[in-house]
Amino acid sequence: MRVLGIETSCDETGIAIYDTEHGLLAHQLYSQVKLHADYGGVVPELASRDHVRKTLPLIQAALTQANLKSSDIDGVAYTAGPGLVGALLVGSCIGRSLALGWNVPAIAVHHMEGHLLAPMLEDQPPQFPFVALLVSGGHTQLVQVDGIGQYTLLGESVDDAAGEAFDKTAKLMGLDYPGGPRLAAMAEHGENGVYRFPRPMTDRPGLDFSFSGLKTFAANTIASTDGSEQALANVARAFQDAVVDTLVIKCRRALEQTGLKRLVVAGGVSANQHLRQQLHDFTQSIGGKVYFPRTEFCTDNGAMIAYAGAQRLVAGERSDIHIKTYPRWPLEQLTAPG
């Protein structure tokens, strides 16, 4: 089954074609980073308008890349939530309309299920069950995954997501949007141990996260420095170490609580190299294994939506003709396909 995937939940237009027998056939991505940079963050109306401009040309590019015609597509998967409602409506309307015009089934996909299943696109995918850390600009969650659609929420952020904390702290440092990757790059030049940030909510039981306090701690620390490039690099290093240590501690607890040794890490922050190294070292120390998507599939992309949608379409699941979007859509509301 060949499935066209459409991802338009925020500021990236992602299109892909996934074949259930032959794997990923095409992958196209357009980022709106330059569009939003002048505003220091995503402007929802501008994001929606740009998705309108880019989605259909990218679909045609994906068909050309895969050497396919529209008549070769057997199903359409589109992100229905969570995300920006206007952006979601663009992809949902286009996806549902194409499915109707092509007379093929359509499926509404949960954005975070797409991220969670992104490592399945790799040559050595994880086997169920596993614990997943979903860590991005909008979400920080620990989930026990027993199968597709079989999700148990173990813990989540009670305020800022980890990626959001990265971006806000980067803004305090005067770094351009998107700040998270720039802060991580600056942290590579920071000196270890100059500053010590707290590891929030690790001094008590549980698997929930809180990162908003780190932003305040960073603001106070920045104000106490001379503002030099090295001083800011030292702050970036201490901030990143605090976030990564917190995530590792919580992952350790989640694996201990569930008795599992397989860990999947997905979402934009999963591209952070320091986080990858620390989680690799930790899982190796307990005889476990950690799985990441390739870097290009850590951020929003159509490939993860095409894959997730294909699993549900093959099982016989379908979305009706009514177009519905879910700006807020708890992952645990999903059920197993079939």
mmCIF file of C-alpha atoms in Angstrom:
data_model
loop_
_atom_site.group_PDB
_atom_site.id
_atom_site.type_symbol
_atom_site.label_atom_id
_atom_site.label_comp_id
_atom_site.label_asym_id
_atom_site.label_seq_id
_atom_site.Cartn_x
_atom_site.Cartn_y
_atom_site.Cartn_z
ATOM 1 C CA MET A 1 0.000 0.000 0.000
ATOM 2 C CA ARG A 2 1.383 3.389 -1.018
ATOM 3 C CA VAL A 3 0.410 6.188 1.363
ATOM 4 C CA LEU A 4 0.863 9.919 0.889
ATOM 5 C CA GLY A 5 1.678 11.660 4.181
ATOM 6 C CA ILE A 6 0.968 15.355 4.812
ATOM 7 C CA GLU A 7 2.358 17.216 7.852
ATOM 8 C CA THR A 8 1.357 20.860 8.452
ATOM 9 C CA SER A 9 0.940 21.127 12.216
ATOM 10 C CA CYS A 10 3.253 24.109 12.781
ATOM 11 C CA ASP A 11 5.997 25.758 10.740
ATOM 12 C CA GLU A 12 7.215 22.972 8.470
ATOM 13 C CA THR A 13 5.450 21.543 5.436
ATOM 14 C CA GLY A 14 6.338 17.863 5.194
ATOM 15 C CA ILE A 15 5.256 15.510 2.406
ATOM 16 C CA ALA A 16 6.253 11.869 1.968
ATOM 17 C CA ILE A 17 5.198 8.663 0.261
ATOM 18 C CA TYR A 18 5.531 5.409 2.180
ATOM 19 C CA ASP A 19 5.119 1.944 0.656
ATOM 20 C CA THR A 20 4.267 -0.816 3.137
ATOM 21 C CA GLU A 21 6.309 -3.286 1.073
ATOM 22 C CA HIS A 22 9.253 -1.162 -0.068
ATOM 23 C CA GLY A 23 9.548 1.506 2.610
ATOM 24 C CA LEU A 24 9.976 5.239 2.158
ATOM 25 C CA LEU A 25 9.797 6.249 -1.516
ATOM 26 C CA ALA A 26 9.893 10.035 -1.299
ATOM 27 C CA HIS A 27 10.413 12.761 1.278
ATOM 28 C CA GLN A 28 9.987 16.516 0.780
ATOM 29 C CA LEU A 29 10.283 19.206 3.458
ATOM 30 C CA TYR A 30 9.992 22.964 3.504
ATOM 31 C CA SER A 31 10.901 24.897 6.650
ATOM 32 C CA GLN A 32 9.418 28.299 7.463
ATOM 33 C CA VAL A 33 12.278 29.295 9.784
ATOM 34 C CA LYS A 34 13.286 32.321 7.693
ATOM 35 C CA LEU A 35 9.670 33.460 7.466
ATOM 36 C CA HIS A 36 9.242 33.592 11.246
ATOM 37 C CA ALA A 37 12.767 34.639 12.244
ATOM 38 C CA ASP A 38 11.991 38.353 12.205
ATOM 39 C CA TYR A 39 9.226 37.792 14.746
ATOM 40 C CA GLY A 40 11.247 35.631 17.130
ATOM 41 C CA GLY A 41 8.731 32.781 16.932
ATOM 42 C CA VAL A 42 5.978 31.202 14.859
ATOM 43 C CA VAL A 43 3.186 33.519 13.668
ATOM 44 C CA PRO A 44 0.183 31.179 13.180
ATOM 45 C CA GLU A 45 -1.495 33.142 10.369
ATOM 46 C CA LEU A 46 1.735 33.360 8.362
ATOM 47 C CA ALA A 47 2.352 29.652 8.928
ATOM 48 C CA SER A 48 -1.092 28.745 7.586
ATOM 49 C CA ARG A 49 -0.702 30.903 4.497
ATOM 50 C CA ASP A 50 2.684 29.408 3.704
ATOM 51 C CA HIS A 51 1.298 25.866 4.006
ATOM 52 C CA VAL A 52 -1.350 26.857 1.428
ATOM 53 C CA ARG A 53 1.413 27.932 -0.944
ATOM 54 C CA LYS A 54 3.762 25.012 -0.423
ATOM 55 C CA THR A 55 1.688 21.853 0.150
ATOM 56 C CA LEU A 56 0.499 21.068 -3.375
ATOM 57 C CA PRO A 57 3.874 21.813 -5.058
ATOM 58 C CA LEU A 58 5.613 19.578 -2.523
ATOM 59 C CA ILE A 59 3.097 16.786 -3.174
ATOM 60 C CA GLN A 60 3.884 17.002 -6.876
ATOM 61 C CA ALA A 61 7.606 16.997 -6.079
ATOM 62 C CA ALA A 62 7.198 13.863 -3.956
ATOM 63 C CA LEU A 63 5.303 12.075 -6.731
ATOM 64 C CA THR A 64 8.034 13.024 -9.186
ATOM 65 C CA GLN A 65 10.759 11.888 -6.774
ATOM 66 C CA ALA A 66 9.062 8.490 -6.413
ATOM 67 C CA ASN A 67 8.344 8.295 -10.163
ATOM 68 C CA LEU A 68 4.642 7.862 -9.398
ATOM 69 C CA LYS A 69 1.335 9.298 -10.607
ATOM 70 C CA SER A 70 -1.582 10.258 -8.389
ATOM 71 C CA SER A 71 -3.334 7.072 -9.539
ATOM 72 C CA ASP A 72 -0.547 5.060 -7.868
ATOM 73 C CA ILE A 73 -1.467 6.361 -4.395
ATOM 74 C CA ASP A 74 -3.594 3.972 -2.303
ATOM 75 C CA GLY A 75 -4.292 6.187 0.705
ATOM 76 C CA VAL A 76 -3.727 9.620 2.218
ATOM 77 C CA ALA A 77 -2.602 10.348 5.803
ATOM 78 C CA TYR A 78 -2.669 13.868 7.216
ATOM 79 C CA THR A 79 -1.885 15.405 10.588
ATOM 80 C CA ALA A 80 -5.126 16.347 12.366
ATOM 81 C CA GLY A 81 -3.580 17.425 15.676
ATOM 82 C CA PRO A 82 -2.204 18.546 17.979
ATOM 83 C CA GLY A 83 -0.872 21.793 16.550
ATOM 84 C CA LEU A 84 -1.887 25.210 15.261
ATOM 85 C CA VAL A 85 -5.520 25.017 14.192
ATOM 86 C CA GLY A 86 -5.090 27.030 10.982
ATOM 87 C CA ALA A 87 -2.054 25.056 9.898
ATOM 88 C CA LEU A 88 -3.800 21.775 10.690
ATOM 89 C CA LEU A 89 -6.811 22.817 8.619
ATOM 90 C CA VAL A 90 -4.654 23.378 5.547
ATOM 91 C CA GLY A 91 -3.181 19.874 5.555
ATOM 92 C CA SER A 92 -6.438 18.235 6.614
ATOM 93 C CA CYS A 93 -8.499 19.938 3.900
ATOM 94 C CA ILE A 94 -5.958 19.192 1.183
ATOM 95 C CA GLY A 95 -5.461 15.601 2.330
ATOM 96 C CA ARG A 96 -9.161 14.834 2.637
ATOM 97 C CA SER A 97 -9.916 16.499 -0.717
ATOM 98 C CA LEU A 98 -7.206 14.564 -2.536
ATOM 99 C CA ALA A 99 -8.414 11.291 -1.049
ATOM 100 C CA LEU A 100 -11.955 12.054 -2.191
ATOM 101 C CA GLY A 101 -10.808 13.076 -5.666
ATOM 102 C CA TRP A 102 -8.547 10.045 -6.027
ATOM 103 C CA ASN A 103 -11.171 7.719 -4.526
ATOM 104 C CA VAL A 104 -8.808 6.339 -1.889
ATOM 105 C CA PRO A 105 -9.185 6.102 1.904
ATOM 106 C CA ALA A 106 -7.936 8.843 4.208
ATOM 107 C CA ILE A 107 -6.748 8.731 7.808
ATOM 108 C CA ALA A 108 -6.297 11.522 10.347
ATOM 109 C CA VAL A 109 -2.987 11.054 12.179
ATOM 110 C CA HIS A 110 -1.939 12.158 15.644
ATOM 111 C CA HIS A 111 1.206 14.273 15.326
ATOM 112 C CA MET A 112 2.865 12.775 18.406
ATOM 113 C CA GLU A 113 2.092 9.215 17.317
ATOM 114 C CA GLY A 114 3.985 10.100 14.165
ATOM 115 C CA HIS A 115 6.995 11.217 16.207
ATOM 116 C CA LEU A 116 6.743 8.174 18.449
ATOM 117 C CA LEU A 117 6.834 5.819 15.451
ATOM 118 C CA ALA A 118 9.519 7.727 13.491
ATOM 119 C CA PRO A 119 12.310 5.310 14.595
ATOM 120 C CA MET A 120 10.348 2.549 12.814
ATOM 121 C CA LEU A 121 11.623 4.061 9.555
ATOM 122 C CA GLU A 122 15.183 3.025 10.414
ATOM 123 C CA ASP A 123 16.916 -0.194 9.307
ATOM 124 C CA GLN A 124 16.860 -1.592 12.863
ATOM 125 C CA PRO A 125 13.552 -0.463 14.388
ATOM 126 C CA PRO A 126 12.670 -1.108 18.037
ATOM 127 C CA GLN A 127 10.405 -3.973 19.007
ATOM 128 C CA PHE A 128 7.346 -3.505 21.202
ATOM 129 C CA PRO A 129 7.060 -2.924 24.120
ATOM 130 C CA PHE A 130 9.264 0.058 24.948
ATOM 131 C CA VAL A 131 9.321 3.337 26.835
ATOM 132 C CA ALA A 132 9.204 6.461 24.661
ATOM 133 C CA LEU A 133 10.491 9.906 25.541
ATOM 134 C CA LEU A 134 8.719 12.435 23.345
ATOM 135 C CA VAL A 135 10.638 15.661 23.685
ATOM 136 C CA SER A 136 10.009 18.703 21.505
ATOM 137 C CA GLY A 137 9.091 22.372 21.570
ATOM 138 C CA GLY A 138 5.522 21.568 22.509
ATOM 139 C CA HIS A 139 5.692 18.291 24.398
ATOM 140 C CA THR A 140 7.776 16.444 26.965
ATOM 141 C CA GLN A 141 6.222 13.082 27.763
ATOM 142 C CA LEU A 142 7.200 9.614 28.911
ATOM 143 C CA VAL A 143 4.961 6.925 27.452
ATOM 144 C CA GLN A 144 4.843 3.151 27.791
ATOM 145 C CA VAL A 145 4.238 1.750 24.319
ATOM 146 C CA ASP A 146 2.895 -1.801 24.109
ATOM 147 C CA GLY A 147 1.932 -1.532 20.445
ATOM 148 C CA ILE A 148 0.555 0.938 17.923
ATOM 149 C CA GLY A 149 -2.271 2.777 19.657
ATOM 150 C CA GLN A 150 -1.490 1.129 22.991
ATOM 151 C CA TYR A 151 -0.084 4.026 24.981
ATOM 152 C CA THR A 152 0.109 4.627 28.713
ATOM 153 C CA LEU A 153 1.185 8.094 29.801
ATOM 154 C CA LEU A 154 3.799 7.795 32.553
ATOM 155 C CA GLY A 155 4.727 11.451 33.005
ATOM 156 C CA GLU A 156 4.720 14.830 31.288
ATOM 157 C CA SER A 157 5.775 18.425 31.773
ATOM 158 C CA VAL A 158 3.558 20.421 34.109
ATOM 159 C CA ASP A 159 4.628 23.685 32.428
ATOM 160 C CA ASP A 160 7.156 24.396 29.653
ATOM 161 C CA ALA A 161 8.263 21.594 27.364
ATOM 162 C CA ALA A 162 12.010 20.989 27.196
ATOM 163 C CA GLY A 163 12.310 22.421 23.689
ATOM 164 C CA GLU A 164 10.295 25.460 24.715
ATOM 165 C CA ALA A 165 12.673 26.036 27.631
ATOM 166 C CA PHE A 166 15.625 25.805 25.236
ATOM 167 C CA ASP A 167 14.077 28.383 22.911
ATOM 168 C CA LYS A 168 13.097 30.795 25.700
ATOM 169 C CA THR A 169 16.525 30.626 27.327
ATOM 170 C CA ALA A 170 18.187 31.168 23.960
ATOM 171 C CA LYS A 171 16.051 34.278 23.499
ATOM 172 C CA LEU A 172 17.266 35.559 26.881
ATOM 173 C CA MET A 173 20.790 35.194 25.512
ATOM 174 C CA GLY A 174 19.938 37.207 22.427
ATOM 175 C CA LEU A 175 20.142 34.227 20.062
ATOM 176 C CA ASP A 176 18.083 34.222 16.874
ATOM 177 C CA TYR A 177 15.046 32.003 16.291
ATOM 178 C CA PRO A 178 14.992 29.029 16.433
ATOM 179 C CA GLY A 179 17.111 29.346 19.534
ATOM 180 C CA GLY A 180 17.305 25.761 20.799
ATOM 181 C CA PRO A 181 19.838 24.461 18.251
ATOM 182 C CA ARG A 182 21.861 27.675 18.582
ATOM 183 C CA LEU A 183 22.001 27.337 22.359
ATOM 184 C CA ALA A 184 23.147 23.732 21.990
ATOM 185 C CA ALA A 185 25.904 24.836 19.601
ATOM 186 C CA MET A 186 27.009 27.543 22.047
ATOM 187 C CA ALA A 187 27.033 25.017 24.896
ATOM 188 C CA GLU A 188 29.791 23.077 23.119
ATOM 189 C CA HIS A 189 32.153 25.979 23.908
ATOM 190 C CA GLY A 190 31.061 26.327 27.535
ATOM 191 C CA GLU A 191 33.286 25.349 30.450
ATOM 192 C CA ASN A 192 32.075 22.563 32.693
ATOM 193 C CA GLY A 193 31.202 23.413 36.287
ATOM 194 C CA VAL A 194 31.293 27.210 36.081
ATOM 195 C CA TYR A 195 27.574 27.324 36.860
ATOM 196 C CA ARG A 196 25.327 24.737 38.462
ATOM 197 C CA PHE A 197 21.648 24.698 37.530
ATOM 198 C CA PRO A 198 18.997 22.708 39.461
ATOM 199 C CA ARG A 199 17.616 19.420 38.127
ATOM 200 C CA PRO A 200 13.902 20.164 38.617
ATOM 201 C CA MET A 201 11.560 17.593 40.167
ATOM 202 C CA THR A 202 14.299 14.962 40.472
ATOM 203 C CA ASP A 203 14.381 15.251 44.266
ATOM 204 C CA ARG A 204 10.917 13.703 44.575
ATOM 205 C CA PRO A 205 9.241 10.540 43.251
ATOM 206 C CA GLY A 206 7.383 10.554 39.966
ATOM 207 C CA LEU A 207 7.931 10.980 36.255
ATOM 208 C CA ASP A 208 6.564 14.471 35.613
ATOM 209 C CA PHE A 209 8.793 17.309 34.400
ATOM 210 C CA SER A 210 9.039 21.056 35.029
ATOM 211 C CA PHE A 211 11.321 23.325 33.018
ATOM 212 C CA SER A 212 9.924 26.829 33.504
ATOM 213 C CA GLY A 213 12.023 27.366 36.631
ATOM 214 C CA LEU A 214 15.207 26.722 34.676
ATOM 215 C CA LYS A 215 14.355 29.652 32.421
ATOM 216 C CA THR A 216 14.072 31.940 35.467
ATOM 217 C CA PHE A 217 17.297 30.534 36.908
ATOM 218 C CA ALA A 218 18.996 31.177 33.562
ATOM 219 C CA ALA A 219 17.723 34.766 33.442
ATOM 220 C CA ASN A 220 19.152 35.475 36.891
ATOM 221 C CA THR A 221 22.449 33.795 36.014
ATOM 222 C CA ILE A 222 22.784 35.731 32.757
ATOM 223 C CA ALA A 223 22.163 38.983 34.641
ATOM 224 C CA SER A 224 25.040 38.145 36.999
ATOM 225 C CA THR A 225 27.594 37.689 34.187
ATOM 226 C CA ASP A 226 29.615 40.272 32.285
ATOM 227 C CA GLY A 227 27.695 39.376 29.129
ATOM 228 C CA SER A 228 30.773 38.119 27.293
ATOM 229 C CA GLU A 229 30.534 35.362 24.716
ATOM 230 C CA GLN A 230 32.385 32.922 26.960
ATOM 231 C CA ALA A 231 30.166 33.708 29.939
ATOM 232 C CA LEU A 232 27.045 33.062 27.877
ATOM 233 C CA ALA A 233 28.572 29.842 26.564
ATOM 234 C CA ASN A 234 29.144 28.759 30.168
ATOM 235 C CA VAL A 235 25.494 29.490 30.974
ATOM 236 C CA ALA A 236 24.390 27.551 27.890
ATOM 237 C CA ARG A 237 26.508 24.584 28.964
ATOM 238 C CA ALA A 238 25.060 24.587 32.481
ATOM 239 C CA PHE A 239 21.501 24.948 31.197
ATOM 240 C CA GLN A 240 21.851 22.122 28.667
ATOM 241 C CA ASP A 241 23.486 19.857 31.246
ATOM 242 C CA ALA A 242 20.570 20.470 33.616
ATOM 243 C CA VAL A 243 17.923 19.634 31.008
ATOM 244 C CA VAL A 244 19.747 16.555 29.749
ATOM 245 C CA ASP A 245 20.480 15.237 33.256
ATOM 246 C CA THR A 246 16.818 15.688 34.183
ATOM 247 C CA LEU A 247 15.649 13.793 31.098
ATOM 248 C CA VAL A 248 18.118 10.969 31.738
ATOM 249 C CA ILE A 249 17.080 10.652 35.407
ATOM 250 C CA LYS A 250 13.403 10.455 34.445
ATOM 251 C CA CYS A 251 14.100 7.911 31.688
ATOM 252 C CA ARG A 252 15.985 5.772 34.194
ATOM 253 C CA ARG A 253 13.012 5.870 36.551
ATOM 254 C CA ALA A 254 10.567 5.034 33.759
ATOM 255 C CA LEU A 255 12.548 1.974 32.680
ATOM 256 C CA GLU A 256 12.865 0.819 36.280
ATOM 257 C CA GLN A 257 9.143 1.319 36.875
ATOM 258 C CA THR A 258 8.087 -0.604 33.759
ATOM 259 C CA GLY A 259 10.820 -3.243 33.853
ATOM 260 C CA LEU A 260 11.669 -2.479 30.230
ATOM 261 C CA LYS A 261 15.112 -1.887 28.721
ATOM 262 C CA ARG A 262 14.206 -0.459 25.324
ATOM 263 C CA LEU A 263 13.964 3.322 25.103
ATOM 264 C CA VAL A 264 12.755 5.328 22.104
ATOM 265 C CA VAL A 265 13.511 9.050 21.961
ATOM 266 C CA ALA A 266 11.755 11.230 19.378
ATOM 267 C CA GLY A 267 10.783 14.840 18.710
ATOM 268 C CA GLY A 268 12.879 17.881 17.838
ATOM 269 C CA VAL A 269 15.043 17.820 20.969
ATOM 270 C CA SER A 270 16.029 14.204 20.212
ATOM 271 C CA ALA A 271 18.458 15.689 17.670
ATOM 272 C CA ASN A 272 20.501 17.171 20.541
ATOM 273 C CA GLN A 273 23.840 15.354 20.416
ATOM 274 C CA HIS A 274 24.577 15.683 24.139
ATOM 275 C CA LEU A 275 21.215 14.105 24.979
ATOM 276 C CA ARG A 276 21.851 11.293 22.506
ATOM 277 C CA GLN A 277 25.248 10.513 23.981
ATOM 278 C CA GLN A 278 24.050 10.560 27.580
ATOM 279 C CA LEU A 279 21.068 8.306 26.877
ATOM 280 C CA HIS A 280 23.229 5.945 24.828
ATOM 281 C CA ASP A 281 25.730 5.637 27.677
ATOM 282 C CA PHE A 282 22.987 5.162 30.268
ATOM 283 C CA THR A 283 21.040 2.463 28.401
ATOM 284 C CA GLN A 284 24.255 0.647 27.566
ATOM 285 C CA SER A 285 25.177 0.626 31.269
ATOM 286 C CA ILE A 286 21.972 -1.264 32.135
ATOM 287 C CA GLY A 287 22.158 -3.680 29.214
ATOM 288 C CA GLY A 288 19.438 -1.857 27.330
ATOM 289 C CA LYS A 289 19.246 0.050 24.068
ATOM 290 C CA VAL A 290 18.070 3.466 22.948
ATOM 291 C CA TYR A 291 16.565 4.174 19.530
ATOM 292 C CA PHE A 292 16.471 7.530 17.744
ATOM 293 C CA PRO A 293 15.083 8.583 14.375
ATOM 294 C CA ARG A 294 17.645 9.920 11.933
ATOM 295 C CA THR A 295 18.238 13.639 12.425
ATOM 296 C CA GLU A 296 16.046 14.720 9.483
ATOM 297 C CA PHE A 297 13.089 12.881 11.032
ATOM 298 C CA CYS A 298 13.489 14.335 14.537
ATOM 299 C CA THR A 299 11.706 17.550 13.599
ATOM 300 C CA ASP A 300 8.272 17.621 11.941
ATOM 301 C CA ASN A 301 8.174 15.675 8.669
ATOM 302 C CA GLY A 302 5.815 13.884 6.323
ATOM 303 C CA ALA A 303 7.573 10.521 6.513
ATOM 304 C CA MET A 304 6.457 9.848 10.099
ATOM 305 C CA ILE A 305 2.860 10.781 9.195
ATOM 306 C CA ALA A 306 2.882 8.542 6.104
ATOM 307 C CA TYR A 307 4.236 5.637 8.179
ATOM 308 C CA ALA A 308 1.824 6.069 11.085
ATOM 309 C CA GLY A 309 -1.106 6.487 8.710
ATOM 310 C CA ALA A 310 -0.115 3.440 6.687
ATOM 311 C CA GLN A 311 -0.201 1.210 9.781
ATOM 312 C CA ARG A 312 -3.767 2.257 10.509
ATOM 313 C CA LEU A 313 -4.947 2.157 6.902
ATOM 314 C CA VAL A 314 -3.581 -1.376 6.424
ATOM 315 C CA ALA A 315 -5.505 -2.443 9.546
ATOM 316 C CA GLY A 316 -8.704 -1.136 7.961
ATOM 317 C CA GLU A 317 -9.061 2.117 9.876
ATOM 318 C CA ARG A 318 -10.595 5.037 7.997
ATOM 319 C CA SER A 319 -11.543 8.652 8.703
ATOM 320 C CA ASP A 320 -14.969 9.781 7.529
ATOM 321 C CA ILE A 321 -15.557 12.607 5.096
ATOM 322 C CA HIS A 322 -15.946 15.216 7.836
ATOM 323 C CA ILE A 323 -12.799 17.260 8.376
ATOM 324 C CA LYS A 324 -11.914 17.542 12.051
ATOM 325 C CA THR A 325 -8.795 19.001 13.621
ATOM 326 C CA TYR A 326 -7.654 18.732 17.226
ATOM 327 C CA PRO A 327 -5.325 21.531 18.407
ATOM 328 C CA ARG A 328 -5.196 19.656 21.730
ATOM 329 C CA TRP A 329 -5.345 15.884 21.431
ATOM 330 C CA PRO A 330 -4.110 13.689 24.309
ATOM 331 C CA LEU A 331 -2.057 10.779 22.991
ATOM 332 C CA GLU A 332 -3.709 8.353 25.388
ATOM 333 C CA GLN A 333 -7.052 8.874 23.637
ATOM 334 C CA LEU A 334 -5.788 6.822 20.699
ATOM 335 C CA THR A 335 -6.761 3.175 20.380
ATOM 336 C CA ALA A 336 -5.124 0.247 18.623
ATOM 337 C CA PRO A 337 -5.970 0.020 14.902
ATOM 338 C CA GLY A 338 -8.309 -2.660 13.611
#
